[in-house]
PDB file of C-alpha atoms in Angstrom:
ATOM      1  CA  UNK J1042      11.123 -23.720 -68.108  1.00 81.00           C
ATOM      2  CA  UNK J1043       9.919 -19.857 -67.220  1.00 93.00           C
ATOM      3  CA  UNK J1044      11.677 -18.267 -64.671  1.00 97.00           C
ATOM      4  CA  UNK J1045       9.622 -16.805 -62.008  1.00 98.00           C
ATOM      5  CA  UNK J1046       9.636 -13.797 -59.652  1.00 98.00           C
ATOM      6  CA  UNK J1047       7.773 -13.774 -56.439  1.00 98.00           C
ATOM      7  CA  UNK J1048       7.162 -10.673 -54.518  1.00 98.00           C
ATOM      8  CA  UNK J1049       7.987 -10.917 -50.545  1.00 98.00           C
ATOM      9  CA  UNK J1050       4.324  -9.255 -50.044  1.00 98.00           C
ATOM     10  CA  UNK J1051       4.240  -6.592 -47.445  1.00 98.00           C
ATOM     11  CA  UNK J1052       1.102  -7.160 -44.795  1.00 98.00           C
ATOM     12  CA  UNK J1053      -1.035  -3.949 -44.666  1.00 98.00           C
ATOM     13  CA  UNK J1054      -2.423  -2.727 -41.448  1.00 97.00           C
ATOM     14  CA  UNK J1055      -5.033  -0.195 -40.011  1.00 96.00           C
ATOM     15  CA  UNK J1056      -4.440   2.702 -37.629  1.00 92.00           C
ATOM     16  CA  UNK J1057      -4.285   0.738 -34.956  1.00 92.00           C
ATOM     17  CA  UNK J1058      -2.176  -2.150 -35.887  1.00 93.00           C
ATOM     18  CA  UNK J1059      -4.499  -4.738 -36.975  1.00 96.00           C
ATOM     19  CA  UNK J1060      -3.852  -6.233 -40.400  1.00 98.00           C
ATOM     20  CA  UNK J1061      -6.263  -4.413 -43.153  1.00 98.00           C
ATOM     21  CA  UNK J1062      -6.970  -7.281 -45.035  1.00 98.00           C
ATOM     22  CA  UNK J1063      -9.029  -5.576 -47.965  1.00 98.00           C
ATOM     23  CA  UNK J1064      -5.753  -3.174 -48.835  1.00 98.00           C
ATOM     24  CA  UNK J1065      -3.546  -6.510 -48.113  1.00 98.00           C
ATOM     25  CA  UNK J1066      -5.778  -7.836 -51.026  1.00 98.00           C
ATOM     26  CA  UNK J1067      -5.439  -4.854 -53.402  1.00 98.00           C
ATOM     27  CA  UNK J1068      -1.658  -5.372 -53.207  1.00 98.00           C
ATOM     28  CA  UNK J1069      -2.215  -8.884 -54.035  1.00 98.00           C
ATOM     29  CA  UNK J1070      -4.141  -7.720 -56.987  1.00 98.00           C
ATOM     30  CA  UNK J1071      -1.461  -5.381 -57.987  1.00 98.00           C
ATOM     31  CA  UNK J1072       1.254  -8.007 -58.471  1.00 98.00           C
ATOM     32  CA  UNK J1073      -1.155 -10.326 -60.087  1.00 98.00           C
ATOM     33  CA  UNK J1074      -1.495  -7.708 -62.345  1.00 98.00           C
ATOM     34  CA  UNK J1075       2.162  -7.239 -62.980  1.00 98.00           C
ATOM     35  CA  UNK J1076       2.868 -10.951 -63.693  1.00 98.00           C
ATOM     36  CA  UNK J1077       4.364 -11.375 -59.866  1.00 98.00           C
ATOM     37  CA  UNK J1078       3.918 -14.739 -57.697  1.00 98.00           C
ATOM     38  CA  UNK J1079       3.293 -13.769 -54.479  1.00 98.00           C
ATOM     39  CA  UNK J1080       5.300 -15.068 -50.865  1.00 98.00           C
ATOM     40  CA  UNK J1081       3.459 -13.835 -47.955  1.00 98.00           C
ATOM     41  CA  UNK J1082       4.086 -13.840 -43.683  1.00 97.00           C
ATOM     42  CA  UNK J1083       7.841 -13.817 -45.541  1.00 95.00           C
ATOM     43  CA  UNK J1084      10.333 -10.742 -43.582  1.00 93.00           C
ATOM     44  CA  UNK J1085       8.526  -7.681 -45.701  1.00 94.00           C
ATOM     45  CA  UNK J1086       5.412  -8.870 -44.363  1.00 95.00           C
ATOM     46  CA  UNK J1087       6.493  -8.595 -40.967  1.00 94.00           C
ATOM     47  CA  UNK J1088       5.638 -12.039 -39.757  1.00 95.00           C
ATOM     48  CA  UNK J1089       7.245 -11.664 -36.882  1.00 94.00           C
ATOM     49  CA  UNK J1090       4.761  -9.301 -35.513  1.00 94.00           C
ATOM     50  CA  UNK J1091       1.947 -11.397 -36.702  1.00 97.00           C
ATOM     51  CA  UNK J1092      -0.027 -14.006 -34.161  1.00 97.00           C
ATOM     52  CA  UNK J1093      -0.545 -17.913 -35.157  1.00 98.00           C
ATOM     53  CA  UNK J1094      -4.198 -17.089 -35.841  1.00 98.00           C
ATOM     54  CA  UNK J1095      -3.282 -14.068 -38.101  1.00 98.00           C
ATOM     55  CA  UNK J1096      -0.648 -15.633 -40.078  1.00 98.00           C
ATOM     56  CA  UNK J1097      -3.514 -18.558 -41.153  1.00 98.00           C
ATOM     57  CA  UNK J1098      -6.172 -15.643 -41.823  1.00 98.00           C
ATOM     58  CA  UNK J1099      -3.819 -13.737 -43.948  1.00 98.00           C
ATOM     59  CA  UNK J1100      -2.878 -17.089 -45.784  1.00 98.00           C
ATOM     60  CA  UNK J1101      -6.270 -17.649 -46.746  1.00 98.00           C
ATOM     61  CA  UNK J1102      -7.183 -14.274 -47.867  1.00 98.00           C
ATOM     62  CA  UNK J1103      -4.183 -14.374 -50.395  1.00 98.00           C
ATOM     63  CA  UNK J1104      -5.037 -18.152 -51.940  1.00 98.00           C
ATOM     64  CA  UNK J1105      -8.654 -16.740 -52.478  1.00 98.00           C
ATOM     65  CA  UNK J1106      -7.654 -13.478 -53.978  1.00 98.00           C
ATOM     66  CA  UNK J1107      -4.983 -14.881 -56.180  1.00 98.00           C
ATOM     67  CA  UNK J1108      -7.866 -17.183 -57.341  1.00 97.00           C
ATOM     68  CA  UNK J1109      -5.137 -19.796 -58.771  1.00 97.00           C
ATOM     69  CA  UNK J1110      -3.726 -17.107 -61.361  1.00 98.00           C
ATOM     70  CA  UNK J1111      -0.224 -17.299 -60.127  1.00 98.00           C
ATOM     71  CA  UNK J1112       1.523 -19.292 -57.115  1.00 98.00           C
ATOM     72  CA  UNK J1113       1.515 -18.813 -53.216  1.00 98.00           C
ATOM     73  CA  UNK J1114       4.264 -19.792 -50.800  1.00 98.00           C
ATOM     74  CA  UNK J1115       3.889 -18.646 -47.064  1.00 98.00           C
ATOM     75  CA  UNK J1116       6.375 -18.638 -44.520  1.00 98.00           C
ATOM     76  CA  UNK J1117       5.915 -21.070 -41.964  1.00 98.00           C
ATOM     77  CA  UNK J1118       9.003 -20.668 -39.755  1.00 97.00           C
ATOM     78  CA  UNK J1119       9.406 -20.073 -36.512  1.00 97.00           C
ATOM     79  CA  UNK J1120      12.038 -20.426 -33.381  1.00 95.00           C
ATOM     80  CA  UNK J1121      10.835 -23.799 -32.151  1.00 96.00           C
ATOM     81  CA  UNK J1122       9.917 -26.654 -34.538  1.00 97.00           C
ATOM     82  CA  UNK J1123       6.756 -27.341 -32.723  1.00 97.00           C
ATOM     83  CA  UNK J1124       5.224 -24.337 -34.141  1.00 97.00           C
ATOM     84  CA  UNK J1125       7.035 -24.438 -37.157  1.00 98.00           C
ATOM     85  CA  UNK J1126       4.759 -27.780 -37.623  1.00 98.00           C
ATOM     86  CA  UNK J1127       1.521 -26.562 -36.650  1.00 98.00           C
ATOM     87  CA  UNK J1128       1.515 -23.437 -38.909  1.00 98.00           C
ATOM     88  CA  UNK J1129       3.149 -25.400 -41.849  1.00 98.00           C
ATOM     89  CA  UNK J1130       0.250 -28.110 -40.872  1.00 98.00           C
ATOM     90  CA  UNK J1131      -2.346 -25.552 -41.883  1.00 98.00           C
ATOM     91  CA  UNK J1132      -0.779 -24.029 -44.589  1.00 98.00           C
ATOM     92  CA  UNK J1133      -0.656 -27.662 -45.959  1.00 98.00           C
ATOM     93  CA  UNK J1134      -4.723 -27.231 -45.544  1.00 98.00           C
ATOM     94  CA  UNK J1135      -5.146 -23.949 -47.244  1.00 97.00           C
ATOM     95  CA  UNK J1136      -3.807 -25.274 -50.433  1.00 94.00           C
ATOM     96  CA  UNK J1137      -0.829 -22.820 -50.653  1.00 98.00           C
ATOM     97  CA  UNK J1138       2.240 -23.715 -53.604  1.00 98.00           C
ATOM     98  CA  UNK J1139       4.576 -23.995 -51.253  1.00 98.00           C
ATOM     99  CA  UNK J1140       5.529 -23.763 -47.829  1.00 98.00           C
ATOM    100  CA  UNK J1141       8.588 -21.486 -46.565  1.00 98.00           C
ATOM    101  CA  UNK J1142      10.469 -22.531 -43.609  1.00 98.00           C
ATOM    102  CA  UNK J1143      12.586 -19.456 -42.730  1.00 97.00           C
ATOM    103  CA  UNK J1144      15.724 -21.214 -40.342  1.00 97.00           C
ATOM    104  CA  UNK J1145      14.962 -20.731 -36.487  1.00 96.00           C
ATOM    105  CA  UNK J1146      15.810 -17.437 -34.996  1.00 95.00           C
ATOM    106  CA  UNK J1147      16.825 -16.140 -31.408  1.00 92.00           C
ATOM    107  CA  UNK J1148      18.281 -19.990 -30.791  1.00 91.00           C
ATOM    108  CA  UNK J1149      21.280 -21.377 -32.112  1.00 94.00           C
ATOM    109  CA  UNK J1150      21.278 -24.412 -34.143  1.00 96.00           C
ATOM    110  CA  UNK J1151      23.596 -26.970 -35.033  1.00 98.00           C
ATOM    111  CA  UNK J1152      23.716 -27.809 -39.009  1.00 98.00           C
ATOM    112  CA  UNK J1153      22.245 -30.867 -37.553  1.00 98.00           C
ATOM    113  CA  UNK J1154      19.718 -29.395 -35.688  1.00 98.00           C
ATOM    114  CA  UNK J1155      18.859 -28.124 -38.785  1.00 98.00           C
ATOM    115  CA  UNK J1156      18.513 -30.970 -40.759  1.00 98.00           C
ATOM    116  CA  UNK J1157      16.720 -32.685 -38.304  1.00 98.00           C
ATOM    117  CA  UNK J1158      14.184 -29.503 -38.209  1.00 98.00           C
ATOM    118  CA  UNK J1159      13.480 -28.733 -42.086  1.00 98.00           C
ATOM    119  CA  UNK J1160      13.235 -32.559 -42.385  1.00 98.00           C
ATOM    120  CA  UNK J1161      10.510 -33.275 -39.213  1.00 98.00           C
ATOM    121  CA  UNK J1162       8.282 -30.303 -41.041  1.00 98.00           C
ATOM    122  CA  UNK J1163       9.067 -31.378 -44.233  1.00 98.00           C
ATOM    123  CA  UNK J1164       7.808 -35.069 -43.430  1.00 98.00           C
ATOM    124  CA  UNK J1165       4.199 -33.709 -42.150  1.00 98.00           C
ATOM    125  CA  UNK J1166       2.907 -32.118 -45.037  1.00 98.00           C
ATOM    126  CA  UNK J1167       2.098 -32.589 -48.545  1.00 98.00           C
ATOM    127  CA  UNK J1168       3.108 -29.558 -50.112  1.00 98.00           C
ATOM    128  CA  UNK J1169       6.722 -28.419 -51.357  1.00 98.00           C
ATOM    129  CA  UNK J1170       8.792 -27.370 -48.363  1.00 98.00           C
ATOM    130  CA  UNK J1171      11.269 -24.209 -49.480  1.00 98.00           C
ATOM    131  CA  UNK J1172      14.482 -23.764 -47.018  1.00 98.00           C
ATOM    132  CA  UNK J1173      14.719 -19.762 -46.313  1.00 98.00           C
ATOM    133  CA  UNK J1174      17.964 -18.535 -45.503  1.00 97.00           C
ATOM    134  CA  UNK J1175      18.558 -14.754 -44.014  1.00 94.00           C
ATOM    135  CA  UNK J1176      21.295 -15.102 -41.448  1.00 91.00           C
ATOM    136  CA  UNK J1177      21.433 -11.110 -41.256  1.00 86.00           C
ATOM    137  CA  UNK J1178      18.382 -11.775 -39.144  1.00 88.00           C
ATOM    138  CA  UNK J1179      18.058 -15.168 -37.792  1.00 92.00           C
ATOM    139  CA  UNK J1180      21.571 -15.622 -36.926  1.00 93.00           C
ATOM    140  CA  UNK J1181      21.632 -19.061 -38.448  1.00 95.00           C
ATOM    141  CA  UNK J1182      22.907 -20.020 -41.614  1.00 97.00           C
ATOM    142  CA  UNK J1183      22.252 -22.873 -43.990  1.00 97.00           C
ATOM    143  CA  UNK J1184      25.235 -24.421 -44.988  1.00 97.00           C
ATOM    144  CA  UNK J1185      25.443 -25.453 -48.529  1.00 97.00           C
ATOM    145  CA  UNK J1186      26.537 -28.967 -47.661  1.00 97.00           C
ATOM    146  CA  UNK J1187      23.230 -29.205 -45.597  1.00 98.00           C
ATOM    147  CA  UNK J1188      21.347 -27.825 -48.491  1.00 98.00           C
ATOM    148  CA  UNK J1189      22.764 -30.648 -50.172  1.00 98.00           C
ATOM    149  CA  UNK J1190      21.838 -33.023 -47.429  1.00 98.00           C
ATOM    150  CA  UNK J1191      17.923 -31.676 -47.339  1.00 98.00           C
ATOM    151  CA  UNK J1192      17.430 -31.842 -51.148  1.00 98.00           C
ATOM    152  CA  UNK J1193      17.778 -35.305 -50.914  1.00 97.00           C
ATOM    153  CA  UNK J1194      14.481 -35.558 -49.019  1.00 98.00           C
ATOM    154  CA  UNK J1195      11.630 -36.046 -51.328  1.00 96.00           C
ATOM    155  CA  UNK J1196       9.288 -32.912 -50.315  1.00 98.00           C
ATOM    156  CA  UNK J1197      11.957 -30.081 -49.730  1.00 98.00           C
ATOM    157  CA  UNK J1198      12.145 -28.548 -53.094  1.00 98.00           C
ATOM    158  CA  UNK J1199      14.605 -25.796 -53.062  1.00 98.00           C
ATOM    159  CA  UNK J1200      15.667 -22.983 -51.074  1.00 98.00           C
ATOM    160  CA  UNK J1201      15.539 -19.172 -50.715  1.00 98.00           C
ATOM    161  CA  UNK J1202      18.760 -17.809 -50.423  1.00 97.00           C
ATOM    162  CA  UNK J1203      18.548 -14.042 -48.650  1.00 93.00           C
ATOM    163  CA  UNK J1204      22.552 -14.009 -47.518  1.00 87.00           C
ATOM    164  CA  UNK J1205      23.518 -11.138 -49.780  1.00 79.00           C
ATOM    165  CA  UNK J1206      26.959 -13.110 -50.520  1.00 83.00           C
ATOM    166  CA  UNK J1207      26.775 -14.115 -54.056  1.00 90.00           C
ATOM    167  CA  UNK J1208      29.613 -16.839 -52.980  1.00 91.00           C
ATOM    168  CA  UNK J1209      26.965 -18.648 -51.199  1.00 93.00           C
ATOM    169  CA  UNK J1210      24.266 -17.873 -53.643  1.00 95.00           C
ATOM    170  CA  UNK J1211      26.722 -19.964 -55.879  1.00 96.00           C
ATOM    171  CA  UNK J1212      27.170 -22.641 -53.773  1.00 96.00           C
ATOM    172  CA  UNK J1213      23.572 -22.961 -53.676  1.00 97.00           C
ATOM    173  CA  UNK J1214      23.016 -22.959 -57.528  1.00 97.00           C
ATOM    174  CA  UNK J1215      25.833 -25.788 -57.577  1.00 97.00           C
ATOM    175  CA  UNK J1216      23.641 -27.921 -55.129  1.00 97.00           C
ATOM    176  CA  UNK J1217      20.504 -26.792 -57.638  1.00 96.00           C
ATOM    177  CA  UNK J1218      22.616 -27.928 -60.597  1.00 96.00           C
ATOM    178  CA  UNK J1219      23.324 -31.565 -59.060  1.00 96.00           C
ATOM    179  CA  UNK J1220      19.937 -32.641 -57.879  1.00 96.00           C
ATOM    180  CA  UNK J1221      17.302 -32.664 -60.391  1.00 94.00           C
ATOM    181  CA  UNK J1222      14.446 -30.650 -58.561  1.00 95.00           C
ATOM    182  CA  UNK J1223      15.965 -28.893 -56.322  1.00 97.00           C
ATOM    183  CA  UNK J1224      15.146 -24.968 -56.828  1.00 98.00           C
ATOM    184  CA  UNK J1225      17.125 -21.920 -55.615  1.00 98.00           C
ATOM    185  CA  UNK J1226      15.497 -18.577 -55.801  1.00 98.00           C
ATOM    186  CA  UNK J1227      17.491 -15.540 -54.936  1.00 97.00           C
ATOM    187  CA  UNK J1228      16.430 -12.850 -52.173  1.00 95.00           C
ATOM    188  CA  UNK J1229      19.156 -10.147 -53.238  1.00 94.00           C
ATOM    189  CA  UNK J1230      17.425  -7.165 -55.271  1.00 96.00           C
ATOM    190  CA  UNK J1231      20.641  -6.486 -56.931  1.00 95.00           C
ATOM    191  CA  UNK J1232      21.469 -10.424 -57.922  1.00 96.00           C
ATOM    192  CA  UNK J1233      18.140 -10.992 -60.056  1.00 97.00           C
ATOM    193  CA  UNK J1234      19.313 -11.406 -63.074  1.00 98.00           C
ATOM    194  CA  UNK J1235      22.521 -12.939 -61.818  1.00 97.00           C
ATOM    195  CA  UNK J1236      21.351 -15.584 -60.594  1.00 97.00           C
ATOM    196  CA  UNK J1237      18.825 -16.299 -63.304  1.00 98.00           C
ATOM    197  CA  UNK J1238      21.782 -16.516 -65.729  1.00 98.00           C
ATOM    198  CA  UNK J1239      23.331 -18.808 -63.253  1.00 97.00           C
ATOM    199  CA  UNK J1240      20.720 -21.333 -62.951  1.00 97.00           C
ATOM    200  CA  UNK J1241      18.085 -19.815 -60.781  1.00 98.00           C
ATOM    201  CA  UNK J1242      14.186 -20.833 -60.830  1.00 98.00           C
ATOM    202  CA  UNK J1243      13.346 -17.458 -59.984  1.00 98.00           C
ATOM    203  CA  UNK J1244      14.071 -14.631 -57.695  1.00 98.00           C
ATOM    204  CA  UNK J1245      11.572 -13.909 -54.194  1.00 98.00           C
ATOM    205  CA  UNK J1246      11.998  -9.757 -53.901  1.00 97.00           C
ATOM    206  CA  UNK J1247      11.148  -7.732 -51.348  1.00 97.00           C
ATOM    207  CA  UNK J1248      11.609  -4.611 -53.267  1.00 98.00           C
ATOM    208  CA  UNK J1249       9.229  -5.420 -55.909  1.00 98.00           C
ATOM    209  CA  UNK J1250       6.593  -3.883 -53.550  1.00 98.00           C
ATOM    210  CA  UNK J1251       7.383  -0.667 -54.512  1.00 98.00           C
ATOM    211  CA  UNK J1252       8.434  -1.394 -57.799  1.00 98.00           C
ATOM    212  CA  UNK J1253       6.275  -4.873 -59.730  1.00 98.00           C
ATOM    213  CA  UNK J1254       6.453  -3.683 -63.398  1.00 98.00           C
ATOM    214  CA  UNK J1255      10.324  -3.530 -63.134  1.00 98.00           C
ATOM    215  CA  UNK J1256      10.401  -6.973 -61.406  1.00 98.00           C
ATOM    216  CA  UNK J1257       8.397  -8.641 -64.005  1.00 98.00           C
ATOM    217  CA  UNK J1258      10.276  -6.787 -66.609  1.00 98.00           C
ATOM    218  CA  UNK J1259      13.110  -8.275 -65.713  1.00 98.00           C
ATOM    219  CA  UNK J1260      12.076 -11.750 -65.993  1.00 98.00           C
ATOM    220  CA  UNK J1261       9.916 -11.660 -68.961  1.00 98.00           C
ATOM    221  CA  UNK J1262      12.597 -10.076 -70.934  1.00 98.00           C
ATOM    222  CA  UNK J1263      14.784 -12.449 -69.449  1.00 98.00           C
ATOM    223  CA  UNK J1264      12.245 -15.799 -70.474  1.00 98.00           C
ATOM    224  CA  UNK J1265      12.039 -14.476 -73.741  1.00 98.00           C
ATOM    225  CA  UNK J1266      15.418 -13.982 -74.658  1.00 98.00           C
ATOM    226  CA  UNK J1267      15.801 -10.370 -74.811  1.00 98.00           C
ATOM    227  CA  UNK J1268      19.060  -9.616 -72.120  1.00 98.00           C
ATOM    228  CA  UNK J1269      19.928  -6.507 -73.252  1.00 98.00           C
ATOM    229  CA  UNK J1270      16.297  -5.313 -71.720  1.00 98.00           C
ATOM    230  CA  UNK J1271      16.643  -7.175 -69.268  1.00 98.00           C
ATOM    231  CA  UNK J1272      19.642  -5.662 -68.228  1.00 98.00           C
ATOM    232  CA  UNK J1273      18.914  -1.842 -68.121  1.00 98.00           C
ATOM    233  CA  UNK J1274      15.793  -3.159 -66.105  1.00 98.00           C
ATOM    234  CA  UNK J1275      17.922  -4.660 -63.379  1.00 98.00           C
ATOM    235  CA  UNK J1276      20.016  -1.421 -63.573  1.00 98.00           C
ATOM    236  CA  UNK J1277      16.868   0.276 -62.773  1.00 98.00           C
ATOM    237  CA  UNK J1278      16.129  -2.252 -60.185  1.00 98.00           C
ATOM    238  CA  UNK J1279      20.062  -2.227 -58.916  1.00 98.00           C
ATOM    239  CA  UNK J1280      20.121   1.614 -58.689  1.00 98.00           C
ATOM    240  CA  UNK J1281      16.769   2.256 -56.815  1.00 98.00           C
ATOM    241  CA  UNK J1282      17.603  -0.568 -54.229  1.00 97.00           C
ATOM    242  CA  UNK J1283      21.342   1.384 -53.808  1.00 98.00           C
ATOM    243  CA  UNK J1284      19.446   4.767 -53.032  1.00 98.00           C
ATOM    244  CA  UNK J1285      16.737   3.509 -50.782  1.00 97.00           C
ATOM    245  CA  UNK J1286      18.330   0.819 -48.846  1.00 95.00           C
ATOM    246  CA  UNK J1287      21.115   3.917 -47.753  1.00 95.00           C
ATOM    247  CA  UNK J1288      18.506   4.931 -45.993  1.00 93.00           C
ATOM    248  CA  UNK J1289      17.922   1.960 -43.154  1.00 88.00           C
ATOM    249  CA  UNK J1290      16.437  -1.197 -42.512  1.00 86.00           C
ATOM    250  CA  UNK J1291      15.426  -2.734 -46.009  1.00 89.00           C
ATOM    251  CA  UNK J1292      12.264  -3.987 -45.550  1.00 89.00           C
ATOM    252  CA  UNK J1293      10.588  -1.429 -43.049  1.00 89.00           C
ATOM    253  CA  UNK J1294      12.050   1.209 -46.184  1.00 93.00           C
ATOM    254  CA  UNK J1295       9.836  -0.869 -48.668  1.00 95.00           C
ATOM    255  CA  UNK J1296       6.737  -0.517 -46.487  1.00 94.00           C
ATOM    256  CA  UNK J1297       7.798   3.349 -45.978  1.00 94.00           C
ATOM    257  CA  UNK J1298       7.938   4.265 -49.747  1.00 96.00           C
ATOM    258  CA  UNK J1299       5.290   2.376 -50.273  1.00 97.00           C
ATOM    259  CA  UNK J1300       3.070   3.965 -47.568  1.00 96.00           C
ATOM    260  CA  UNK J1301       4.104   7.462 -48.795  1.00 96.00           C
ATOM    261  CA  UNK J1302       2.695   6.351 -52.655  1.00 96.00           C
ATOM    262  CA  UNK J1303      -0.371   4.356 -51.140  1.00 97.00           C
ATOM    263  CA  UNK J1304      -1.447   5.313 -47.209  1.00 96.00           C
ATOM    264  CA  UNK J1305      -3.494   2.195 -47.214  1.00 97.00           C
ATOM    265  CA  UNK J1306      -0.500  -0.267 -46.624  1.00 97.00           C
ATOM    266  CA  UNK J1307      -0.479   1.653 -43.369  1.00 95.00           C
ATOM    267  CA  UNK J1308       2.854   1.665 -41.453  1.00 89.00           C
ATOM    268  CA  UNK J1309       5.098  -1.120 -40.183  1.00 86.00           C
ATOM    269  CA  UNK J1310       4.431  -2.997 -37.070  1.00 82.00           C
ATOM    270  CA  UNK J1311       7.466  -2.898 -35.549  1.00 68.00           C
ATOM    271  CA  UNK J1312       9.553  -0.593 -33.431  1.00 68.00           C
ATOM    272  CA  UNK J1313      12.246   0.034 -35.462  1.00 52.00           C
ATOM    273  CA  UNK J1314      11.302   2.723 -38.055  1.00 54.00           C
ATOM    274  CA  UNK J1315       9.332   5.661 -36.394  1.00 63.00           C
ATOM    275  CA  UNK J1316       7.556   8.055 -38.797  1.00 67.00           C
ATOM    276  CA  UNK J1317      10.086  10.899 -39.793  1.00 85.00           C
ATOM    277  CA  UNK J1318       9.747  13.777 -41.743  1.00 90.00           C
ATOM    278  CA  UNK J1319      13.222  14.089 -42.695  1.00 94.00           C
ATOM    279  CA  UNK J1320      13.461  10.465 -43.646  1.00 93.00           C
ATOM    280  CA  UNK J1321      10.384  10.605 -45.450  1.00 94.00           C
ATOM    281  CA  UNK J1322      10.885  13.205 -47.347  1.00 96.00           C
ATOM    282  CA  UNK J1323      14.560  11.643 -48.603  1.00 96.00           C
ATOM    283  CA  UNK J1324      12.229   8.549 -49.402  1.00 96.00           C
ATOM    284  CA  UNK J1325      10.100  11.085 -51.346  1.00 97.00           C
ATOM    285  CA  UNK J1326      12.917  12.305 -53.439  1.00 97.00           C
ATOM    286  CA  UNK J1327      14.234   8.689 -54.575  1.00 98.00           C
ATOM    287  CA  UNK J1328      10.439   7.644 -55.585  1.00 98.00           C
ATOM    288  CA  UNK J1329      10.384  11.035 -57.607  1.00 97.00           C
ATOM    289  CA  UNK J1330      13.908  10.354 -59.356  1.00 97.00           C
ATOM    290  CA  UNK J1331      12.198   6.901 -60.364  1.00 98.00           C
ATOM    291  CA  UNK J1332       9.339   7.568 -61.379  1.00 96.00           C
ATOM    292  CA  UNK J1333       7.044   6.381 -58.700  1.00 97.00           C
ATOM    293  CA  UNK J1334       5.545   9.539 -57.537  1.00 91.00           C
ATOM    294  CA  UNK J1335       4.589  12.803 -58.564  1.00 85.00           C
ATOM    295  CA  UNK J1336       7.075  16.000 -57.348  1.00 76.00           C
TER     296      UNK J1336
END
């Protein structure tokens, strides 16, 4: 079976901080274009920032742009299961590929707690349910054993892993390896082709915002056979994620680079990149040295 990269889509917004849905589209089209899956409301697309009623318009306008040509999974998750359920409710609706449950942030959970969340949301809906793991931000972590647990349950069908640690990233691919099913897609930029030659169903990038046609490359040289190009493509990938990500806080970089090649995506809604000229114009330099902007 084809391996498949998804593309953590960024959420564009207008001057004033509401979501410009007609560039959000254009991005959409841009990955189709590349070959790219797309996740959206994932971290790149700021979902934290986004209201209940914006996360289910933004859904929809990516299922009808994407027209059926590649896959959808949204992020669903949120700190309290109750909402957790009424977004992943809808999504179920909307006719999305999958449904990501990101773990619950700002509260700490048990590895029960867990269990007993992924598997109350994973019981109300139809579609796939995807585990998301990024304890960098939510301060709770998946443990493999209760990945191992959850893909016993009929409708959870794998997991994003977004941990960095490629010791985990293992573990998880060990779970993947022992139940039939069970799907583990890697977040790290740097670990795509790792983890594909490990037994990965695909890889859900963040950076592949700024950079699709390398993303893609990767895994179509990698589905047809052809590693050596596959590996100077993750080089590519490997060295551009090392020069950016110096910089700051990955995903609000993404949106920044991408901004500076296309003003449309607008800027970040959140407070924790300002605009800078001096940043920005280190930003520039990197997109130059690749290839994605003119000097």
């Amino acid at each position: 079976m084809s391996k498949k990269a998804f593309v953590a889509l960024v959420t564009c917004f207008n001057d004033d901080e509401t979501i410009n849905y007609a560039a959000t589209r254009a991005q959409v089209r841009r990955q189709v274009a590349a070959g790219n899956n797309i996740m959206c409301a994932g971290t790149n697309g700021d979902f934290s920032a986004l209201t209940y009623d914006e996360k289910v318009r933004l859904t929809e306008e990516v299922v009808d742009e994407v027209g059926g040509e590649v896959d959808v999974i949204v992020n669903a998750g949120m700190p309290a299961t109750f909402e957790t359920l009424k977004l992943a409710r809808t999504f179920d609706r909307i006719g999305v590929t999958g449904i990501a449950v990101i773990t619950p942030f700002f509260i700490a959970c048990t590895q029960d707690g867990l269990i007993r969340h992924f598997s109350t949301v994973a019981d109300a809906v139809q579609t796939p349910v995807y585990l998301y793991d990024i304890p960098a931000r939510t301060q709770n972590h998946i443990e493999p054993e209760t990945a191992r647990v959850l893909s016993a349950h009929g409708n959870i069908a794998g997991i994003k892993d977004s941990g960095g640690a490629k010791e985990t990233l293992e573990a998880y691919l060990a779970v993947g390896k022992s139940v039939e099913g069970f799907e583990v897609y890697s977040g790290p930029d740097h670990l795509v082709l790792w983890s594909l030659q490990n037994g990965a169903a695909g890889c859900i990038s963040g950076l592949g915002n700024a950079m699709p046609d390398v993303l893609s490359g990767i895994l179509n040289a990698f589905n047809s056979g052809d590693i050596a190009e596959a590996e100077r493509q993750q080089a590519i990938y490997t060295a551009f994620r090392t020069d950016l990500y110096a910089l700051g806080f990955p995903p609000a970089l993404v949106k920044r680079a991408l901004y500076l090649t296309d003003p449309s995506v607008g800027a970040s809604r959140q407070p924790a990149l300002l605009p800078d000229r001096e940043q920005d114009e280190k930003i520039a330099v990197i997109l130059q040295r690749y290839g994605l902007m003119a000097a």
